[in-house]
Amino acid sequence: MDELKQKHRAMWALGDYPAVASDVIPELGEVLVKACNVGPGQQVLDVAAGTGNAAVPAALAGAQVVASDLTPELLATGKAAAPVALEWREADAEALPFEDASFDVVMSVVGVMFAPHHQAAADELVRVCRPGGTIGLISWTPAGFIGQMFKTMKPYAPPPPPGAQPPPLWGDLEHVTALLGDRVTDVVAERRTVHVGNFADGAEFRDFFKRVYGPTIAAYRNLADRPEDAAALDRALAELGDGPDGRDWEYLLLTAVRA
């Protein structure tokens, strides 16, 4: 594994991302499973599955499911808590260890969007999906709350490596359809929001993400010897959390059929 992937794996092992998946956005997995019409007998791959936010409901729907992720700590947490049997597999979204056309459904909930090289990840989603199978994605949008959060953190975070693209671009319909190209048909896309009522105010949102969310933790670690910048980021994230989008986080739900 190259240095960039090692850093990504370590970042997502920071804090407690399972708390975000289970306490803040638990319903997103079920939304995608329903949109992909997952059912008994299907072979399903959840890419960048984390703790199985989509993989578990897919397995509960009767599918044979593989949950793959770059970060083994997340897989271990998901496996320990899963109420149903499925396969947990460490894998890089940009180099999936599966044969061509292996799955009836290939999906990802705010996961594959964080792979640094978007085209490589999209190529893998398409490659492992059988012709006539479904590709389903939920991604935070650039203009939505999480997209704004990444924009807010950008001046304070370590610079991205050469060639890496911003994760929220996956929430831009034009960008993601260009990635998939004419290898898919029947694209259905809809912007939706997930209501988040976990936080009393912006400060509580900020403190939660400082404690549990890998990219936010990494940004603050980058400011360890810059207390004035850390204080500025504190203020900016609290203001964002108090803003009009703080309780309704926009995402793009997209499904497509492998040509």
GROMACS .gro file of C-alpha atoms in nm:
model
  259
    1MET     CA    1   0.000   0.000   0.000
    2ASP     CA    2   0.144   0.338  -0.097
    3GLU     CA    3   0.200   0.623   0.146
    4LEU     CA    4  -0.115   0.811   0.044
    5LYS     CA    5  -0.339   0.513   0.112
    6GLN     CA    6  -0.166   0.451   0.443
    7LYS     CA    7  -0.247   0.808   0.544
    8HIS     CA    8  -0.610   0.772   0.437
    9ARG     CA    9  -0.649   0.449   0.629
   10ALA     CA   10  -0.495   0.604   0.940
   11MET     CA   11  -0.715   0.915   0.913
   12TRP     CA   12  -1.039   0.715   0.909
   13ALA     CA   13  -0.918   0.514   1.208
   14LEU     CA   14  -0.891   0.835   1.413
   15GLY     CA   15  -1.165   0.924   1.657
   16ASP     CA   16  -1.489   0.730   1.637
   17TYR     CA   17  -1.640   0.735   1.288
   18PRO     CA   18  -1.879   0.452   1.384
   19ALA     CA   19  -2.055   0.707   1.609
   20VAL     CA   20  -2.122   0.926   1.304
   21ALA     CA   21  -2.263   0.634   1.106
   22SER     CA   22  -2.478   0.494   1.386
   23ASP     CA   23  -2.587   0.809   1.571
   24VAL     CA   24  -2.599   1.086   1.310
   25ILE     CA   25  -2.676   0.934   0.967
   26PRO     CA   26  -2.800   0.579   1.036
   27GLU     CA   27  -3.087   0.593   0.789
   28LEU     CA   28  -2.876   0.664   0.480
   29GLY     CA   29  -2.782   0.300   0.432
   30GLU     CA   30  -3.144   0.190   0.422
   31VAL     CA   31  -3.225   0.471   0.179
   32LEU     CA   32  -2.965   0.343  -0.068
   33VAL     CA   33  -3.058  -0.023  -0.024
   34LYS     CA   34  -3.419   0.064  -0.105
   35ALA     CA   35  -3.320   0.278  -0.405
   36CYS     CA   36  -3.111  -0.011  -0.542
   37ASN     CA   37  -3.397  -0.258  -0.494
   38VAL     CA   38  -3.173  -0.498  -0.304
   39GLY     CA   39  -3.340  -0.831  -0.237
   40PRO     CA   40  -3.289  -1.200  -0.167
   41GLY     CA   41  -3.030  -1.388  -0.371
   42GLN     CA   42  -2.844  -1.085  -0.503
   43GLN     CA   43  -2.469  -1.050  -0.482
   44VAL     CA   44  -2.401  -0.706  -0.331
   45LEU     CA   45  -2.078  -0.513  -0.275
   46ASP     CA   46  -2.064  -0.216  -0.039
   47VAL     CA   47  -1.754  -0.011  -0.129
   48ALA     CA   48  -1.588   0.199   0.142
   49ALA     CA   49  -1.846   0.041   0.369
   50GLY     CA   50  -1.705   0.161   0.700
   51THR     CA   51  -1.901  -0.019   0.968
   52GLY     CA   52  -2.165  -0.142   0.725
   53ASN     CA   53  -2.420   0.139   0.719
   54ALA     CA   54  -2.551   0.003   0.387
   55ALA     CA   55  -2.407  -0.349   0.395
   56VAL     CA   56  -2.602  -0.455   0.702
   57PRO     CA   57  -2.948  -0.352   0.575
   58ALA     CA   58  -2.863  -0.514   0.241
   59ALA     CA   59  -2.786  -0.840   0.420
   60LEU     CA   60  -3.104  -0.807   0.625
   61ALA     CA   61  -3.292  -0.776   0.294
   62GLY     CA   62  -3.166  -1.124   0.203
   63ALA     CA   63  -2.869  -1.041  -0.021
   64GLN     CA   64  -2.526  -1.203  -0.011
   65VAL     CA   65  -2.313  -0.905   0.089
   66VAL     CA   66  -1.947  -0.813   0.093
   67ALA     CA   67  -1.855  -0.503   0.295
   68SER     CA   68  -1.519  -0.369   0.178
   69ASP     CA   69  -1.317  -0.086   0.326
   70LEU     CA   70  -0.960   0.042   0.337
   71THR     CA   71  -0.965   0.076   0.717
   72PRO     CA   72  -0.964  -0.255   0.908
   73GLU     CA   73  -1.061  -0.089   1.237
   74LEU     CA   74  -1.395   0.016   1.088
   75LEU     CA   75  -1.459  -0.331   0.951
   76ALA     CA   76  -1.383  -0.488   1.289
   77THR     CA   77  -1.631  -0.258   1.461
   78GLY     CA   78  -1.898  -0.329   1.203
   79LYS     CA   79  -1.846  -0.704   1.218
   80ALA     CA   80  -1.870  -0.709   1.598
   81ALA     CA   81  -2.201  -0.522   1.595
   82ALA     CA   82  -2.368  -0.669   1.285
   83PRO     CA   83  -2.694  -0.855   1.357
   84VAL     CA   84  -2.660  -1.059   1.038
   85ALA     CA   85  -2.389  -1.257   0.861
   86LEU     CA   86  -2.194  -1.099   0.577
   87GLU     CA   87  -1.836  -1.092   0.450
   88TRP     CA   88  -1.602  -0.816   0.571
   89ARG     CA   89  -1.309  -0.752   0.336
   90GLU     CA   90  -1.022  -0.504   0.355
   91ALA     CA   91  -0.994  -0.344   0.011
   92ASP     CA   92  -0.889  -0.026  -0.167
   93ALA     CA   93  -1.179   0.133  -0.358
   94GLU     CA   94  -0.936   0.221  -0.638
   95ALA     CA   95  -0.812  -0.139  -0.675
   96LEU     CA   96  -1.089  -0.376  -0.569
   97PRO     CA   97  -0.981  -0.740  -0.527
   98PHE     CA   98  -1.281  -0.882  -0.710
   99GLU     CA   99  -1.335  -1.030  -1.057
  100ASP     CA  100  -1.505  -0.836  -1.335
  101ALA     CA  101  -1.886  -0.844  -1.327
  102SER     CA  102  -1.895  -1.014  -0.986
  103PHE     CA  103  -2.190  -0.829  -0.829
  104ASP     CA  104  -2.553  -0.754  -0.903
  105VAL     CA  105  -2.540  -0.434  -0.695
  106VAL     CA  106  -2.237  -0.215  -0.622
  107MET     CA  107  -2.309   0.066  -0.378
  108SER     CA  108  -2.150   0.318  -0.146
  109VAL     CA  109  -2.288   0.555   0.119
  110VAL     CA  110  -2.066   0.864   0.163
  111GLY     CA  111  -1.771   0.629   0.127
  112VAL     CA  112  -1.620   0.595  -0.220
  113MET     CA  113  -1.638   0.973  -0.252
  114PHE     CA  114  -1.336   0.992  -0.021
  115ALA     CA  115  -1.110   0.787  -0.248
  116PRO     CA  116  -0.856   1.046  -0.369
  117HIS     CA  117  -0.860   0.956  -0.740
  118HIS     CA  118  -1.218   0.976  -0.857
  119GLN     CA  119  -1.184   0.822  -1.201
  120ALA     CA  120  -0.995   0.521  -1.069
  121ALA     CA  121  -1.264   0.458  -0.808
  122ALA     CA  122  -1.547   0.502  -1.060
  123ASP     CA  123  -1.376   0.262  -1.300
  124GLU     CA  124  -1.367  -0.002  -1.027
  125LEU     CA  125  -1.736   0.044  -0.940
  126VAL     CA  126  -1.825  -0.019  -1.302
  127ARG     CA  127  -1.579  -0.305  -1.353
  128VAL     CA  128  -1.706  -0.525  -1.071
  129CYS     CA  129  -2.076  -0.468  -1.152
  130ARG     CA  130  -2.233  -0.717  -1.393
  131PRO     CA  131  -2.403  -0.589  -1.711
  132GLY     CA  132  -2.760  -0.502  -1.615
  133GLY     CA  133  -2.661  -0.465  -1.252
  134THR     CA  134  -2.711  -0.155  -1.039
  135ILE     CA  135  -2.462   0.101  -0.917
  136GLY     CA  136  -2.594   0.311  -0.629
  137LEU     CA  137  -2.429   0.605  -0.456
  138ILE     CA  138  -2.504   0.853  -0.181
  139SER     CA  139  -2.259   1.143  -0.172
  140TRP     CA  140  -2.248   1.475   0.013
  141THR     CA  141  -2.297   1.768  -0.225
  142PRO     CA  142  -2.053   2.058  -0.263
  143ALA     CA  143  -2.317   2.315  -0.163
  144GLY     CA  144  -2.465   2.109   0.120
  145PHE     CA  145  -2.365   2.116   0.485
  146ILE     CA  146  -2.080   1.864   0.473
  147GLY     CA  147  -1.949   2.016   0.152
  148GLN     CA  148  -1.945   2.352   0.329
  149MET     CA  149  -1.768   2.192   0.624
  150PHE     CA  150  -1.487   2.066   0.402
  151LYS     CA  151  -1.462   2.409   0.239
  152THR     CA  152  -1.439   2.565   0.585
  153MET     CA  153  -1.164   2.325   0.695
  154LYS     CA  154  -0.961   2.345   0.374
  155PRO     CA  155  -0.743   2.648   0.467
  156TYR     CA  156  -0.648   2.478   0.794
  157ALA     CA  157  -0.601   2.118   0.677
  158PRO     CA  158  -0.282   1.964   0.536
  159PRO     CA  159  -0.258   2.025   0.160
  160PRO     CA  160  -0.403   1.743  -0.049
  161PRO     CA  161  -0.155   1.523  -0.234
  162PRO     CA  162  -0.101   1.583  -0.606
  163GLY     CA  163  -0.385   1.445  -0.812
  164ALA     CA  164  -0.632   1.409  -0.525
  165GLN     CA  165  -0.978   1.554  -0.589
  166PRO     CA  166  -1.224   1.705  -0.339
  167PRO     CA  167  -1.464   1.441  -0.202
  168PRO     CA  168  -1.785   1.651  -0.239
  169LEU     CA  169  -1.742   1.657  -0.618
  170TRP     CA  170  -1.908   1.315  -0.611
  171GLY     CA  171  -2.222   1.503  -0.507
  172ASP     CA  172  -2.216   1.704  -0.830
  173LEU     CA  173  -2.431   1.527  -1.089
  174GLU     CA  174  -2.229   1.645  -1.388
  175HIS     CA  175  -1.905   1.526  -1.229
  176VAL     CA  176  -2.026   1.180  -1.130
  177THR     CA  177  -2.202   1.111  -1.460
  178ALA     CA  178  -1.880   1.208  -1.641
  179LEU     CA  179  -1.690   0.961  -1.424
  180LEU     CA  180  -1.930   0.678  -1.510
  181GLY     CA  181  -1.970   0.783  -1.873
  182ASP     CA  182  -2.152   0.573  -2.130
  183ARG     CA  183  -2.076   0.256  -1.935
  184VAL     CA  184  -2.405   0.311  -1.749
  185THR     CA  185  -2.763   0.382  -1.851
  186ASP     CA  186  -3.088   0.474  -1.678
  187VAL     CA  187  -2.928   0.723  -1.442
  188VAL     CA  188  -3.169   0.843  -1.173
  189ALA     CA  189  -3.044   1.121  -0.948
  190GLU     CA  190  -3.210   1.323  -0.675
  191ARG     CA  191  -3.085   1.575  -0.420
  192ARG     CA  192  -3.221   1.497  -0.077
  193THR     CA  193  -3.148   1.598   0.280
  194VAL     CA  194  -3.102   1.399   0.597
  195HIS     CA  195  -3.230   1.572   0.909
  196VAL     CA  196  -2.975   1.584   1.190
  197GLY     CA  197  -3.117   1.673   1.529
  198ASN     CA  198  -2.827   1.550   1.740
  199PHE     CA  199  -2.673   1.887   1.826
  200ALA     CA  200  -2.816   2.169   2.037
  201ASP     CA  201  -2.604   2.430   1.860
  202GLY     CA  202  -2.304   2.479   1.635
  203ALA     CA  203  -2.057   2.448   1.918
  204GLU     CA  204  -2.189   2.104   2.008
  205PHE     CA  205  -2.167   1.995   1.643
  206ARG     CA  206  -1.809   2.124   1.623
  207ASP     CA  207  -1.698   1.952   1.942
  208PHE     CA  208  -1.853   1.622   1.834
  209PHE     CA  209  -1.675   1.629   1.497
  210LYS     CA  210  -1.347   1.736   1.660
  211ARG     CA  211  -1.371   1.425   1.874
  212VAL     CA  212  -1.494   1.158   1.631
  213TYR     CA  213  -1.446   1.257   1.263
  214GLY     CA  214  -1.112   1.170   1.106
  215PRO     CA  215  -1.080   1.461   0.858
  216THR     CA  216  -1.169   1.714   1.129
  217ILE     CA  217  -0.926   1.558   1.375
  218ALA     CA  218  -0.655   1.571   1.107
  219ALA     CA  219  -0.724   1.939   1.043
  220TYR     CA  220  -0.684   2.027   1.410
  221ARG     CA  221  -0.368   1.818   1.440
  222ASN     CA  222  -0.227   2.024   1.156
  223LEU     CA  223  -0.285   2.331   1.376
  224ALA     CA  224  -0.118   2.189   1.688
  225ASP     CA  225   0.139   2.470   1.698
  226ARG     CA  226  -0.096   2.738   1.558
  227PRO     CA  227  -0.341   2.818   1.840
  228GLU     CA  228  -0.479   3.131   1.672
  229ASP     CA  229  -0.571   2.933   1.360
  230ALA     CA  230  -0.724   2.657   1.574
  231ALA     CA  231  -0.938   2.918   1.746
  232ALA     CA  232  -1.041   3.061   1.410
  233LEU     CA  233  -1.144   2.715   1.291
  234ASP     CA  234  -1.337   2.667   1.615
  235ARG     CA  235  -1.537   2.981   1.543
  236ALA     CA  236  -1.592   2.898   1.177
  237LEU     CA  237  -1.724   2.546   1.243
  238ALA     CA  238  -1.955   2.665   1.521
  239GLU     CA  239  -2.094   2.936   1.293
  240LEU     CA  240  -2.146   2.678   1.019
  241GLY     CA  241  -2.332   2.451   1.261
  242ASP     CA  242  -2.557   2.739   1.363
  243GLY     CA  243  -2.628   2.826   1.000
  244PRO     CA  244  -2.937   2.747   0.792
  245ASP     CA  245  -2.809   2.408   0.673
  246GLY     CA  246  -2.689   2.286   1.011
  247ARG     CA  247  -2.982   2.049   1.068
  248ASP     CA  248  -3.052   1.935   0.712
  249TRP     CA  249  -2.754   1.790   0.530
  250GLU     CA  250  -2.786   1.767   0.152
  251TYR     CA  251  -2.675   1.461  -0.043
  252LEU     CA  252  -2.704   1.327  -0.397
  253LEU     CA  253  -2.876   0.990  -0.433
  254LEU     CA  254  -2.782   0.831  -0.766
  255THR     CA  255  -2.857   0.494  -0.919
  256ALA     CA  256  -2.755   0.368  -1.262
  257VAL     CA  257  -2.761   0.044  -1.461
  258ARG     CA  258  -2.439  -0.107  -1.588
  259ALA     CA  259  -2.458  -0.107  -1.967
   0.00000   0.00000   0.00000
